mmCIF file of C-alpha atoms in Angstrom:
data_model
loop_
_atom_site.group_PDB
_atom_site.id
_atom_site.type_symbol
_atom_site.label_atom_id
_atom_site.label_comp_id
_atom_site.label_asym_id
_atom_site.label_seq_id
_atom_site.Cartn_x
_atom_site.Cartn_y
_atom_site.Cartn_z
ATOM 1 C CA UNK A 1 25.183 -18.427 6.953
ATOM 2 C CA UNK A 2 28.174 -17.742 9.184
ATOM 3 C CA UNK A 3 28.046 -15.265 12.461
ATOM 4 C CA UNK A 4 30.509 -13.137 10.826
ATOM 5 C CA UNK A 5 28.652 -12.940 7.245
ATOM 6 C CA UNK A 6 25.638 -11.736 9.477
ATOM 7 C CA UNK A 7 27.346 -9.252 11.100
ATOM 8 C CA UNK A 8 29.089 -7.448 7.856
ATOM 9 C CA UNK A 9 26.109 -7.991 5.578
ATOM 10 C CA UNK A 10 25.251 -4.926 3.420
ATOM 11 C CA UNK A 11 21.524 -4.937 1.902
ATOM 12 C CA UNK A 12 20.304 -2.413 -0.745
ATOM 13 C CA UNK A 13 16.814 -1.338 -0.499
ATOM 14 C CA UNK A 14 14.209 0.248 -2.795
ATOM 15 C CA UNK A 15 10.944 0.967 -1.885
ATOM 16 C CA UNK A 16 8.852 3.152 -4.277
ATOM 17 C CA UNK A 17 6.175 4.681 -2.479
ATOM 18 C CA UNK A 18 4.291 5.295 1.091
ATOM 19 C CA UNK A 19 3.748 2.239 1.871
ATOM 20 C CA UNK A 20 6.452 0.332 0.551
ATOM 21 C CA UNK A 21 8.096 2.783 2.938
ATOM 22 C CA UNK A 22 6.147 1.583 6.091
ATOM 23 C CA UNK A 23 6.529 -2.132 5.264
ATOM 24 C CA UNK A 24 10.198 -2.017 4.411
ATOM 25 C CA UNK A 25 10.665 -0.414 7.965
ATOM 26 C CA UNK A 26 9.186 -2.953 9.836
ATOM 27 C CA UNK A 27 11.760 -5.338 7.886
ATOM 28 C CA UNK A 28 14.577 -3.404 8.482
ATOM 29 C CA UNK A 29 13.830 -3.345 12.439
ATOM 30 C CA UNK A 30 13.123 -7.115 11.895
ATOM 31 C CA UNK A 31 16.620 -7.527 9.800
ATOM 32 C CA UNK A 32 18.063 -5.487 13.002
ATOM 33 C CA UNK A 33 16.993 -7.847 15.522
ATOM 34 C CA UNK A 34 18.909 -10.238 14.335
ATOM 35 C CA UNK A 35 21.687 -8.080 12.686
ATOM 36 C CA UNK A 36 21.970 -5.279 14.588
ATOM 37 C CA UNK A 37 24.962 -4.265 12.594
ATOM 38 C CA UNK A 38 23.601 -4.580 9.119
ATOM 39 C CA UNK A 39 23.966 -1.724 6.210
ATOM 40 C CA UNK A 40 21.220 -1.013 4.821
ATOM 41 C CA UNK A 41 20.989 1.709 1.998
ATOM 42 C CA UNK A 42 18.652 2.900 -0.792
ATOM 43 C CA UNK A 43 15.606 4.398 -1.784
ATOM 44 C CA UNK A 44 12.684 5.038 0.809
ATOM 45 C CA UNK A 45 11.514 7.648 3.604
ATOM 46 C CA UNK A 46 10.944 8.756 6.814
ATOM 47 C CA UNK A 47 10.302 5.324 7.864
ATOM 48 C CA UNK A 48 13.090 3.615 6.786
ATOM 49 C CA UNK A 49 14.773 6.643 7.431
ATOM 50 C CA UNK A 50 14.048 6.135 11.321
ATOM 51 C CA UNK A 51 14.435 1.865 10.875
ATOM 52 C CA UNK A 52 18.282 2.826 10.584
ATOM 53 C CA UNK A 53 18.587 2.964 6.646
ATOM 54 C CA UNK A 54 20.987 5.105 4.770
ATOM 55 C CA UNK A 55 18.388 6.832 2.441
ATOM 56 C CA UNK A 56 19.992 7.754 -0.783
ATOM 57 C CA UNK A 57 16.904 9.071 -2.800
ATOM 58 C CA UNK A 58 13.585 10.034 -1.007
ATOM 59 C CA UNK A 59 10.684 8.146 -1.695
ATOM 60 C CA UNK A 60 8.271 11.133 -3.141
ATOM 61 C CA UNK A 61 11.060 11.690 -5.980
ATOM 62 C CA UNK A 62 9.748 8.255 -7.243
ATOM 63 C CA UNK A 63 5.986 7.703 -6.264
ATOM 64 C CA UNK A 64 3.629 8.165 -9.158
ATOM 65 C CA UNK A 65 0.114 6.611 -9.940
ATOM 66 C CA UNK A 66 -1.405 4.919 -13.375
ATOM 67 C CA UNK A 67 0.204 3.470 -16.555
ATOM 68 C CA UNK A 68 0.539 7.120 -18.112
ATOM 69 C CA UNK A 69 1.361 9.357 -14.966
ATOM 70 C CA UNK A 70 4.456 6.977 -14.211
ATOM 71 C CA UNK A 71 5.223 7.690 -17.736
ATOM 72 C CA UNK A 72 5.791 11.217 -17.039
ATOM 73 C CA UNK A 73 8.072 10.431 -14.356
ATOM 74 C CA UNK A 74 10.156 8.183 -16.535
ATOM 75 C CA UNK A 75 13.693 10.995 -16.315
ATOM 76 C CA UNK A 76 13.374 10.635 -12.496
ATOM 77 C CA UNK A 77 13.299 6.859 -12.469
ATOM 78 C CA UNK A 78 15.718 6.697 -15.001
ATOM 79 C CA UNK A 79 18.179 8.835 -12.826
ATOM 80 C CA UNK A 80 17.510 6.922 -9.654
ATOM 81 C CA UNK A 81 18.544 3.764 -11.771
ATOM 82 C CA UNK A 82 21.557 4.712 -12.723
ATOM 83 C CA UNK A 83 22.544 5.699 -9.594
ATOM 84 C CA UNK A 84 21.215 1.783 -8.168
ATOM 85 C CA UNK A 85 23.508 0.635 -11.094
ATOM 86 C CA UNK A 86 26.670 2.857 -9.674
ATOM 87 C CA UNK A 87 25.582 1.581 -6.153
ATOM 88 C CA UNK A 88 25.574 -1.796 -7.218
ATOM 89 C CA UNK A 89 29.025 -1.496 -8.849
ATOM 90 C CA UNK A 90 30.758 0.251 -6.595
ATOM 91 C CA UNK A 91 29.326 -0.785 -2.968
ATOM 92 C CA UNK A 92 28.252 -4.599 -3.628
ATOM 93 C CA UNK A 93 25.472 -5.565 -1.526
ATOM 94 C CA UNK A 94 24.983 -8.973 -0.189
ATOM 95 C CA UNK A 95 21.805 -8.730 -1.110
ATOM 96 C CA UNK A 96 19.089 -6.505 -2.867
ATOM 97 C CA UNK A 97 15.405 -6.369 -1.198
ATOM 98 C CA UNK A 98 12.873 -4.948 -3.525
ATOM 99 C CA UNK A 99 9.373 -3.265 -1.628
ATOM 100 C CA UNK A 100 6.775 -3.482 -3.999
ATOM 101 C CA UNK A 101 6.471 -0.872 -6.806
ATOM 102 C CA UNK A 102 6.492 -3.742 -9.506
ATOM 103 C CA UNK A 103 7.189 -1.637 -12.554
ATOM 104 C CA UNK A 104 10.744 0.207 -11.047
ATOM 105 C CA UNK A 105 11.297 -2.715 -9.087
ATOM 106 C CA UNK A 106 11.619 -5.390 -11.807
ATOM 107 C CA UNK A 107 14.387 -3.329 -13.496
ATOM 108 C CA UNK A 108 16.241 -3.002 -10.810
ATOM 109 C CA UNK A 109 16.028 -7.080 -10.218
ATOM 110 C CA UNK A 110 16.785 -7.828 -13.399
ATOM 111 C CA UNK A 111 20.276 -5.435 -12.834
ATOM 112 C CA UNK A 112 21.201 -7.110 -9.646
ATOM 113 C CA UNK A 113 20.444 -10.346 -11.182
ATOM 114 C CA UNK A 114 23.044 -9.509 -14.158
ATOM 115 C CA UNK A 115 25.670 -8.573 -11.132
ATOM 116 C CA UNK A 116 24.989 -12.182 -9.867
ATOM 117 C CA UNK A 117 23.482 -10.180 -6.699
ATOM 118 C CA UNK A 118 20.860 -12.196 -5.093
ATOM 119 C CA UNK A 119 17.008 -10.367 -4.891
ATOM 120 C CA UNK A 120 14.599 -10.569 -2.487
ATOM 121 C CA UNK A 121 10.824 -8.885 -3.697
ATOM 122 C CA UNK A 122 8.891 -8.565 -0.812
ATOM 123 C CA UNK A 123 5.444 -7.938 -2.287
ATOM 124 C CA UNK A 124 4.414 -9.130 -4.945
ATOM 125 C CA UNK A 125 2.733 -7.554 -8.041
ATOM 126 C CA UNK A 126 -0.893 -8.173 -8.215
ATOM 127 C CA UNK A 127 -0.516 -10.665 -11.038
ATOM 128 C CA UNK A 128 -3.958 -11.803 -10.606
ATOM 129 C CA UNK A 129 -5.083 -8.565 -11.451
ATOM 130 C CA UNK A 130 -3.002 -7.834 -14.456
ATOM 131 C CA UNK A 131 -2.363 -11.100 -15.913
ATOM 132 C CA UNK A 132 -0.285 -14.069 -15.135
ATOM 133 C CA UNK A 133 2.562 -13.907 -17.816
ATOM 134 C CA UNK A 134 4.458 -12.111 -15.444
ATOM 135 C CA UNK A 135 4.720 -14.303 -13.335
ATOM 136 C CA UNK A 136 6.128 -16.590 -15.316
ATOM 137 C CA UNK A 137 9.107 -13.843 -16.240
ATOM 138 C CA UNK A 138 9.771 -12.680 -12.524
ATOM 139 C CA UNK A 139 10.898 -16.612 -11.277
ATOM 140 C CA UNK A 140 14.130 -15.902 -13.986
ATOM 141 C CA UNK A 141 15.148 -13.175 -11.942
ATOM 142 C CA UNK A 142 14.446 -13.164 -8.995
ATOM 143 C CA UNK A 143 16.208 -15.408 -5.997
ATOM 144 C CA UNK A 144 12.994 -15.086 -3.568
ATOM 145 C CA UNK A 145 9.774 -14.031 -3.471
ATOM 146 C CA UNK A 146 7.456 -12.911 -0.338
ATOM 147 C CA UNK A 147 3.731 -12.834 -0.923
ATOM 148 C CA UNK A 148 0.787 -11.293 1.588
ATOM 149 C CA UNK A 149 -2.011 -12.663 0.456
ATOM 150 C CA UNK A 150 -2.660 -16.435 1.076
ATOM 151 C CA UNK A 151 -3.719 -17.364 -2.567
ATOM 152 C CA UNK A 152 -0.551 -15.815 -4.397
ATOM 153 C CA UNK A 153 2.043 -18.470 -3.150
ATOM 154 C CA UNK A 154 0.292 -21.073 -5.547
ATOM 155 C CA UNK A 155 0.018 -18.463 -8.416
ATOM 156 C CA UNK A 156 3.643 -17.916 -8.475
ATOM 157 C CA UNK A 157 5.043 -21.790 -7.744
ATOM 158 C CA UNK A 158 2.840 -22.492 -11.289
ATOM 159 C CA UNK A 159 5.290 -20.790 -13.224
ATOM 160 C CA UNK A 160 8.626 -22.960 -12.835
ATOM 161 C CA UNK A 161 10.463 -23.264 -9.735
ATOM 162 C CA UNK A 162 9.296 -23.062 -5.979
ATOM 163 C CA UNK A 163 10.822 -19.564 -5.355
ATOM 164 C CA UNK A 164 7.763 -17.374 -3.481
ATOM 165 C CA UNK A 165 7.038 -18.011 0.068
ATOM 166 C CA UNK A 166 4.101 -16.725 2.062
ATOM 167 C CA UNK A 167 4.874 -14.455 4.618
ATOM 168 C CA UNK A 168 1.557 -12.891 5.753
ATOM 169 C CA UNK A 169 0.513 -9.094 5.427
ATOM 170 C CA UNK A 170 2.877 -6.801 7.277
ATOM 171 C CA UNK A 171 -0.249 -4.660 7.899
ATOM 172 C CA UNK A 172 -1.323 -7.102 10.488
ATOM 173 C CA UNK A 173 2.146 -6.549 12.137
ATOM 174 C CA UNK A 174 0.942 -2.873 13.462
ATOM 175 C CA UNK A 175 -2.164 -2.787 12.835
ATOM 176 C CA UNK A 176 -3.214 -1.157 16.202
ATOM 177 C CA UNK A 177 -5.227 0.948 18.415
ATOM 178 C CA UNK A 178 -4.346 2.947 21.057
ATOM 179 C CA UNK A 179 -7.842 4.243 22.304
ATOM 180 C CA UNK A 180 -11.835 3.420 22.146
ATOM 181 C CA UNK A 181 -14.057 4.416 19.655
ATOM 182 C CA UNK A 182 -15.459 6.879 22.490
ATOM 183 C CA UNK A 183 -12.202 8.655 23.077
ATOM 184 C CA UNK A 184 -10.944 8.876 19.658
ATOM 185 C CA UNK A 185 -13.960 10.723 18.784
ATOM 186 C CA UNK A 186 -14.153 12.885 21.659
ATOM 187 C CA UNK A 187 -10.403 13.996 21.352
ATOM 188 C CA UNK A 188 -11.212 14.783 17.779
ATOM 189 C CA UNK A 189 -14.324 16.845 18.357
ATOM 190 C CA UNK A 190 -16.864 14.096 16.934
ATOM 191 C CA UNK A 191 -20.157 13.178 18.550
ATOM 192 C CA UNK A 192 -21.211 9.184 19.606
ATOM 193 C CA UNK A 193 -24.462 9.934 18.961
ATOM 194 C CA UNK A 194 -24.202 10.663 15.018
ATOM 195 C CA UNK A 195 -22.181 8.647 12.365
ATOM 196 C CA UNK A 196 -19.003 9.272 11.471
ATOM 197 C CA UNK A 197 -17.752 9.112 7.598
ATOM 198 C CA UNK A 198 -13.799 9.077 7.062
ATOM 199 C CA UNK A 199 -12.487 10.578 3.640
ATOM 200 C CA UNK A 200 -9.169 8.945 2.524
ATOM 201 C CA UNK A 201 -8.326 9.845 -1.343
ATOM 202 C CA UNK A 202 -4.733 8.436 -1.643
ATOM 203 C CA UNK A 203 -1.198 9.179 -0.795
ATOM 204 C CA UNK A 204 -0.022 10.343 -4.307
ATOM 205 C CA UNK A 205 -1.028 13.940 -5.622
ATOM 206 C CA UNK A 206 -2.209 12.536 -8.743
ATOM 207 C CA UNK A 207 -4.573 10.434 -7.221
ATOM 208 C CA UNK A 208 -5.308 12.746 -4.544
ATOM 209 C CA UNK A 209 -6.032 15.604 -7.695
ATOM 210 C CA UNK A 210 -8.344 13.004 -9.008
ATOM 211 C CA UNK A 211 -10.737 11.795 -6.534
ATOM 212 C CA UNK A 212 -10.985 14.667 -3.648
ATOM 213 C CA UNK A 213 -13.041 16.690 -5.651
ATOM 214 C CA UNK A 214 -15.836 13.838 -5.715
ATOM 215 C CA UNK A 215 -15.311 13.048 -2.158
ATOM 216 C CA UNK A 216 -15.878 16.184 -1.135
ATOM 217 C CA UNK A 217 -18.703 17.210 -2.512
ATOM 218 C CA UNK A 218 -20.192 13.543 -1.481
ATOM 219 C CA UNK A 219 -19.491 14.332 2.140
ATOM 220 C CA UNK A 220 -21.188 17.637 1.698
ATOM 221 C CA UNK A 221 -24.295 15.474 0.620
ATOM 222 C CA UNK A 222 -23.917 13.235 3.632
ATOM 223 C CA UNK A 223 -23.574 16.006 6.220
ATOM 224 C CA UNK A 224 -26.695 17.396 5.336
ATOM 225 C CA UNK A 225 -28.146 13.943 6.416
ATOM 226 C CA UNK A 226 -26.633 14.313 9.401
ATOM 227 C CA UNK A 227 -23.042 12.213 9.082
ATOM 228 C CA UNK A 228 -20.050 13.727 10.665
ATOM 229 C CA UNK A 229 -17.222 14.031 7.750
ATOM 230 C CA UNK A 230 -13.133 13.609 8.763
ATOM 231 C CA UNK A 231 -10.818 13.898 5.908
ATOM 232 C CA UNK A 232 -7.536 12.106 6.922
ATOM 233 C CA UNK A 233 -4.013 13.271 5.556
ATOM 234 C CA UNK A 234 -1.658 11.040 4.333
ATOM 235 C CA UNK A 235 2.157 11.687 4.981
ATOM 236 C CA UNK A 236 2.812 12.296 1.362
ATOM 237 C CA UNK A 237 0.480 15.328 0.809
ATOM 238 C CA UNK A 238 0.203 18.985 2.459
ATOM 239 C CA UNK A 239 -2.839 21.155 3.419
ATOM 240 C CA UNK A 240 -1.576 23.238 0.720
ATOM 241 C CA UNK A 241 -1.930 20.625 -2.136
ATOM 242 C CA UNK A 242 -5.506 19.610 -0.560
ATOM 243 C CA UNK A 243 -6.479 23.016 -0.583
ATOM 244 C CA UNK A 244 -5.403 23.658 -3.605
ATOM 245 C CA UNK A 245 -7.346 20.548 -5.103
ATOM 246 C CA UNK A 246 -10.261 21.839 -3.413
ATOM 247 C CA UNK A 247 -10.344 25.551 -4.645
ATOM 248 C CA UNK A 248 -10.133 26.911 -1.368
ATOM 249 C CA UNK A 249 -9.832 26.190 2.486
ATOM 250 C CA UNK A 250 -11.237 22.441 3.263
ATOM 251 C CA UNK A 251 -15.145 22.462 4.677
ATOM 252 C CA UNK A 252 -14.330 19.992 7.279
ATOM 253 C CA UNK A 253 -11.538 18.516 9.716
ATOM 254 C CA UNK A 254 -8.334 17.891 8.044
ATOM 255 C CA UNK A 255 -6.670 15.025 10.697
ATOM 256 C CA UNK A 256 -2.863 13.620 10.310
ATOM 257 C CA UNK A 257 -1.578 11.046 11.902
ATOM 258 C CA UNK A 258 -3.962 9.603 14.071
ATOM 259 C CA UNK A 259 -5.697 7.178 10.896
ATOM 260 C CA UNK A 260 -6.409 3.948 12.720
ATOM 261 C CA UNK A 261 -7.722 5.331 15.387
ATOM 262 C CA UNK A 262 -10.394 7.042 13.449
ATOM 263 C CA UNK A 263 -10.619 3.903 11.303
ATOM 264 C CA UNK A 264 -11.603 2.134 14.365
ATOM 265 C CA UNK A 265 -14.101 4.421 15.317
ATOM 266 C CA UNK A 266 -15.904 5.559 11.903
ATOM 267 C CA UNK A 267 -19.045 3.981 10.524
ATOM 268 C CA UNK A 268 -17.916 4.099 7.090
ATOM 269 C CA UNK A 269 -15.265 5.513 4.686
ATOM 270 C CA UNK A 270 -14.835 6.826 0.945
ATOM 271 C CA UNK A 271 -11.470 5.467 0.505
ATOM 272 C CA UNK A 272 -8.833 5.483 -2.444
ATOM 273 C CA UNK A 273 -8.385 1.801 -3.373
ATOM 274 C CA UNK A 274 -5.516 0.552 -2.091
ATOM 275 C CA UNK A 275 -3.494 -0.562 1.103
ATOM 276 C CA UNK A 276 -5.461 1.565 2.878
ATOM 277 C CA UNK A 277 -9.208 -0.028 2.018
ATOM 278 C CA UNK A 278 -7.642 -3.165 3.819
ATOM 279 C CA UNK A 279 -7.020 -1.127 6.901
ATOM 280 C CA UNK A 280 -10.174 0.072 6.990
ATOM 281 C CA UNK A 281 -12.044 -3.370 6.781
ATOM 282 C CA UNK A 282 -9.722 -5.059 9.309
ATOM 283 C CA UNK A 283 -9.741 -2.314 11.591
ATOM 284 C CA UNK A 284 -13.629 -2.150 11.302
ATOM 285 C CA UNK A 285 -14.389 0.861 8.992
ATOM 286 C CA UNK A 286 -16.549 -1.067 5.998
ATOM 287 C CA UNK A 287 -14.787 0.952 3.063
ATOM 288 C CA UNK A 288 -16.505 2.725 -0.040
ATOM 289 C CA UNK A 289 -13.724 1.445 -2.510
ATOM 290 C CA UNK A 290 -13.272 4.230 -5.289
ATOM 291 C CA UNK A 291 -10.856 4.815 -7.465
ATOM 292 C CA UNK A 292 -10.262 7.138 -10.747
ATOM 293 C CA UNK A 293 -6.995 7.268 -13.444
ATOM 294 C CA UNK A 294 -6.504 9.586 -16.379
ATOM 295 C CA UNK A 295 -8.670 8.229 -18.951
ATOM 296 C CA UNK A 296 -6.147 7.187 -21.456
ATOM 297 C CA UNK A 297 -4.780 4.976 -18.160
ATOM 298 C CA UNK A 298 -8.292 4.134 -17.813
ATOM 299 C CA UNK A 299 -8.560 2.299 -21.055
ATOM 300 C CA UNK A 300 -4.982 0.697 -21.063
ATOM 301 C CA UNK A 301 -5.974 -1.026 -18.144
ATOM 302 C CA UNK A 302 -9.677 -2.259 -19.251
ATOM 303 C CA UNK A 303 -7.507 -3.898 -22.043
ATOM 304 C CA UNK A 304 -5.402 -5.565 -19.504
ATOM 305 C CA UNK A 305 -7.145 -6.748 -16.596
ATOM 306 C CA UNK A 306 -11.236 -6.160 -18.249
ATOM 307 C CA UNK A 307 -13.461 -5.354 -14.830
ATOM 308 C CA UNK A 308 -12.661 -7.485 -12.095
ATOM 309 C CA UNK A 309 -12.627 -6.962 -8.862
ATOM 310 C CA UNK A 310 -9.867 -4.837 -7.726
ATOM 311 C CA UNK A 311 -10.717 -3.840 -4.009
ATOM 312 C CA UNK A 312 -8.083 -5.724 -1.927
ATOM 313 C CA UNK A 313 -10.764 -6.536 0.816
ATOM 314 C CA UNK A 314 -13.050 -8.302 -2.003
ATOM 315 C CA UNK A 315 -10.041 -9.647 -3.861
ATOM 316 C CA UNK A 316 -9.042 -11.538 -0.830
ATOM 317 C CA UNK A 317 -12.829 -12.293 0.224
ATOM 318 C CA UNK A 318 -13.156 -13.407 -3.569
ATOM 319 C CA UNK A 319 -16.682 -11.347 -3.656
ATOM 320 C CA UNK A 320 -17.616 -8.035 -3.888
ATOM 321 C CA UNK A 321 -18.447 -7.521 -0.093
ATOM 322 C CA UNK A 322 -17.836 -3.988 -0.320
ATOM 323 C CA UNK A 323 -18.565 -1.748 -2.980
ATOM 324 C CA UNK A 324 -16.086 -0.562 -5.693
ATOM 325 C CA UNK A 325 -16.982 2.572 -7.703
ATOM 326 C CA UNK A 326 -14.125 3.409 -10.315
ATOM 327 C CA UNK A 327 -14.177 5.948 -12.762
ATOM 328 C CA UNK A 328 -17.142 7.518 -14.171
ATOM 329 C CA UNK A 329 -19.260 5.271 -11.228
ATOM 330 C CA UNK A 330 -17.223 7.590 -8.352
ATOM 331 C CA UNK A 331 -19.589 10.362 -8.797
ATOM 332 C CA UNK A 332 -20.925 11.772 -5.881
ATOM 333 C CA UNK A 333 -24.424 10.721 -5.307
ATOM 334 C CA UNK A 334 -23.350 7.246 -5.917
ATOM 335 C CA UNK A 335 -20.878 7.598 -3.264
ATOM 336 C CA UNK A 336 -23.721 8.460 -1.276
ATOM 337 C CA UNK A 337 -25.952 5.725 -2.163
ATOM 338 C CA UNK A 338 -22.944 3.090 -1.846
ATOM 339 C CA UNK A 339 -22.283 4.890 1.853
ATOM 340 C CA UNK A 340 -26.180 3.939 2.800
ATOM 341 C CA UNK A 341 -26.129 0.130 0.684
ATOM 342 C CA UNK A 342 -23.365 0.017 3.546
ATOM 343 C CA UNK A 343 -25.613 0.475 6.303
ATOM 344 C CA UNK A 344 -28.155 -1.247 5.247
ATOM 345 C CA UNK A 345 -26.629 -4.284 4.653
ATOM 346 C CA UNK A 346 -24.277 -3.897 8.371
ATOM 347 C CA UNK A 347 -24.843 -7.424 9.637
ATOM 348 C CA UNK A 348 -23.432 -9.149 6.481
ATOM 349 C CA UNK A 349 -20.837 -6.549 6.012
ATOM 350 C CA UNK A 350 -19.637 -6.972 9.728
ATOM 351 C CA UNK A 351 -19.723 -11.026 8.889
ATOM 352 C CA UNK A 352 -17.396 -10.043 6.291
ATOM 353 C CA UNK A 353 -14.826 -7.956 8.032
ATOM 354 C CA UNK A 354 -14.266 -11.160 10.346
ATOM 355 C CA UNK A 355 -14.041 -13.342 7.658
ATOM 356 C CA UNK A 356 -11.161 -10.874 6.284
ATOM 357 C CA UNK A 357 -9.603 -11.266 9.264
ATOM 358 C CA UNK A 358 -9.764 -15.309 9.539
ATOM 359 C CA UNK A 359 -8.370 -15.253 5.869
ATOM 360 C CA UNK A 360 -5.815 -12.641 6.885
ATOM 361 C CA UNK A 361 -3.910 -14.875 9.235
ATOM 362 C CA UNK A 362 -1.854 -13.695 11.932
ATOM 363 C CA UNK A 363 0.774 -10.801 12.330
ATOM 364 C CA UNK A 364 4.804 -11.510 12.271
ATOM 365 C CA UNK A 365 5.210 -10.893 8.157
ATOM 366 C CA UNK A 366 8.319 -8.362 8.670
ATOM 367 C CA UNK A 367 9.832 -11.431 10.292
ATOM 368 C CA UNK A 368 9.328 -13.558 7.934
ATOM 369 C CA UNK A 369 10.538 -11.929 5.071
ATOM 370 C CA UNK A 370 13.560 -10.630 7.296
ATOM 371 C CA UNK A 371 14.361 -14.444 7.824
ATOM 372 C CA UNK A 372 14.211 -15.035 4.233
ATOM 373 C CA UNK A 373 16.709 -12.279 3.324
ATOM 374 C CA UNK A 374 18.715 -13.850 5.699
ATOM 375 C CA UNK A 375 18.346 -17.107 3.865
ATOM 376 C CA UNK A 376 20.012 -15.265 0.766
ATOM 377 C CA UNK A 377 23.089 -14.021 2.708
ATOM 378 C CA UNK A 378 26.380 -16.535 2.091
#
C-alpha cells in the first residue's frame, strides 16, 4: 500500500449498537495512528464521534434487541441502508469496516461487495451459538474477517478460504482501573465491611424493560440480608426510562460512568448477558448471567441454537463456571440463590476468572484489526 493511498484513504463505518460503538473507536484511534489523515464516516456514537468519525446516523436510531424487536425496527434500518447505498455510490470508500451487529451488518457487506468495495467485519457473529451455515455464506462476501475469541479463527477457516484472522478482544485494550476497591467504594458511599451487589440490565430499552423489574426486586431480597445494591447506567438509557420501568423513583444508587471501577470492587453482579458479563469476570466481579426476550423471540431461538451455553465468560471457559438464568429461570429468588451458589463456591469461581484471563490473551486487538484494514487499502 503506497504512502499516498494511506494518506487519502476514505473508510465507511457502521457500528450498530453501544458497544460496537466503543470498539470501533478504539480502531479508529488505532487507524489514526497510522493515518492520521484518514476519512472515516458512518453510523456510530459518541465514541466514534470523539475517535474523529463523521457520524452520519446515530447509533440509538439502529440498536434493537431479539429476533422480533429488530423486526419492529425494520423502516429504520431500511432507511439507514439506503442511505449506506447512496454513500457508497456517491462517496466511494476505500474500504467498508463492519462493527458487529451481524444481522444489519451482513446486508450492508453483501452491498459493498456488489460495488467491488472491499469489507472488513470486525467481530464476528456468534456462529457457534446460532449455527455454522453462516459461516459458510459470510467467506463469499466478505474480504476479511477479525475474530475475539481464540476458538472462532478455526470455525470460520472450515468454511472455504483462510479469510478470518484473530485479533484478540478489544475489551482487554481498556479494560482498566483507576482506583482500589477501598476508594471506589468510599467515593460512592459503600461500606468495606458488607458486600457489594452491582445491577447491570443492558444497554437497549427493550432489554432494559425486560429484566430490571426482576433485578430489582432481587436486590430488594438481598439487601435485607445485608448486601449493598448499585444499579449502574449504561450510556444508552436515562433515569427517566429506568424510572419509568420501575414504576417510580429507583430504591437504590443509580451510578453512570464509573462501571469498572465498581466492577472491580463488587462481590457479585446480576448482569444482562452480554459484553458486559465478560467485563465483569475479567475485571473480578463473578457475574449472575441473566437474560430474558419476548417470548415469541424466546422460542425462535430454542429452535435455533436449543440450550447451550450462551454466557460469554462460560462460552469461552467451555463450562458453565458462572451461572446463566434466562427466561422464566431469571425470577427473583433464583437470582438470589444463584448470587449465594456464587459465594459459596468463591475459590473455584476466582480459579475461573484467571483462567478467563489466560484464555483471553493479551490487549492490542484495535491494532490489529486497524492493521488489517490497512491490508485492504490499494
Amino acid at each position: 500500500m503506497a504512502e499516498t493511498a494511506v494518506r487519502s484513504s476514505r473508510v465507511l463505518l457502521v457500528a450498530g449498537e453501544a458497544s460496537g460503538d466503543l470498539h470501533g473507536g478504539h480502531l479508529v484511534q488505532a487507524l489514526r495512528r497510522r493515518c492520521p489523515a484518514a476519512q472515516v464516516v458512518g453510523v456510530g456514537g459518541a465514541q466514534l464521534r470523539a475517535a474523529g468519525m463523521e457520524v452520519l446516523v446515530d447509533v440509538n436510531q439502529l440498536s434493537a434487541a431479539g429476533l422480533v424487536e429488530i423486526a419492529g425496527s425494520i423502516p429504520r434500518h431500511w432507511w439507514v441502508m439506503r442511505l449506506l447505498k447512496r454513500q457508497m455510490d456517491r462517496h466511494r470508500p476505500d474500504v467498508v469496516v463492519l462493527v458487529d451487529y451481524p444481522g444489519f451488518n451482513q446486508f450492508v457487506a453483501k452491498e459493498a461487495h456488489r460495488r467491488g468495495i472491499p469489507v472488513l467485519f470486525y467481530i464476528a457473529p456468534q456462529v457457534w451459538a446460532w449455527g455454522q451455515g453462516r459461516a459458510r455464506r459470510m467467506a463469499g462476501f466478505i474480504d476479511r474477517l477479525a475474530v475475539i475469541f481464540p476458538f472462532e479463527e478455526a470455525i470460520f477457516n472450515a468454511h472455504g478460504r483462510p479469510f478470518a484472522r484473530y485479533v484478540g478482544h478489544p475489551l482487554l485494550d481498556g479494560l482498566e482501573v483507576s482506583a482500589d476497591r477501598a476508594q471506589t467504594r468510599r467515593r460512592h458511599g459503600f461500606s468495606e465491611a458488607q458486600p457489594l451487589l452491582v445491577l447491570m440490565p443492558g444497554s437497549r430499552c427493550t432489554e432494559v424493560s425486560l429484566l430490571l423489574p426482576n433485578l430489582l426486586q432481587a436486590a430488594a431480597l438481598l439487601k435485607a440480608d445485608g448486601w449493598q445494591v448499585a444499579l449502574l447506567q449504561a450510556p444508552t438509557v436515562d433515569r427517566t426510562f429506568l424510572e419509568q420501568v420501575a414504576g417510580g423513583p429507583l430504591p437504590l444508587p443509580l451510578i453512570a460512568g464509573d462501571t469498572y471501577n465498581l466492577l472491580a470492587a463488587a462481590d457479585a453482579g446480576l448482569i444482562a448477558s452480554g459484553t458486559a458479563t465478560l467485563e465483569a469476570a475479567l475485571l473480578g466481579c463473578p457475574p449472575v448471567i441473566v437474560y430474558r426476550f419476548s417470548w415469541l423471540t424466546y422460542l425462535l431461538a430454542k429452535l435455533v441454537i436449543g440450550r447451550r451455553t450462551m454466557g460469554l465468560p462460560n462460552v469461552v471457559l467451555g463450562r458453565r463456571a458462572f451461572p446463566e438464568l434466562l427466561q422464566r429461570e431469571a425470577r427473583p429468588a433464583a437470582l438470589v440463590r444463584a448470587v449465594a451458589e456464587l459465594q459459596a463456591r468463591r475459590p473455584q469461581v476466582e480459579a475461573a476468572m484467571a483462567e478467563l484471563h489466560s484464555k483471553m490473551g493479551s490487549a492490542g486487538a484495535s491494532q490489529r484489526a486497524a492493521d488489517l484494514l490497512l491490508e485492504l487499502i490499494p
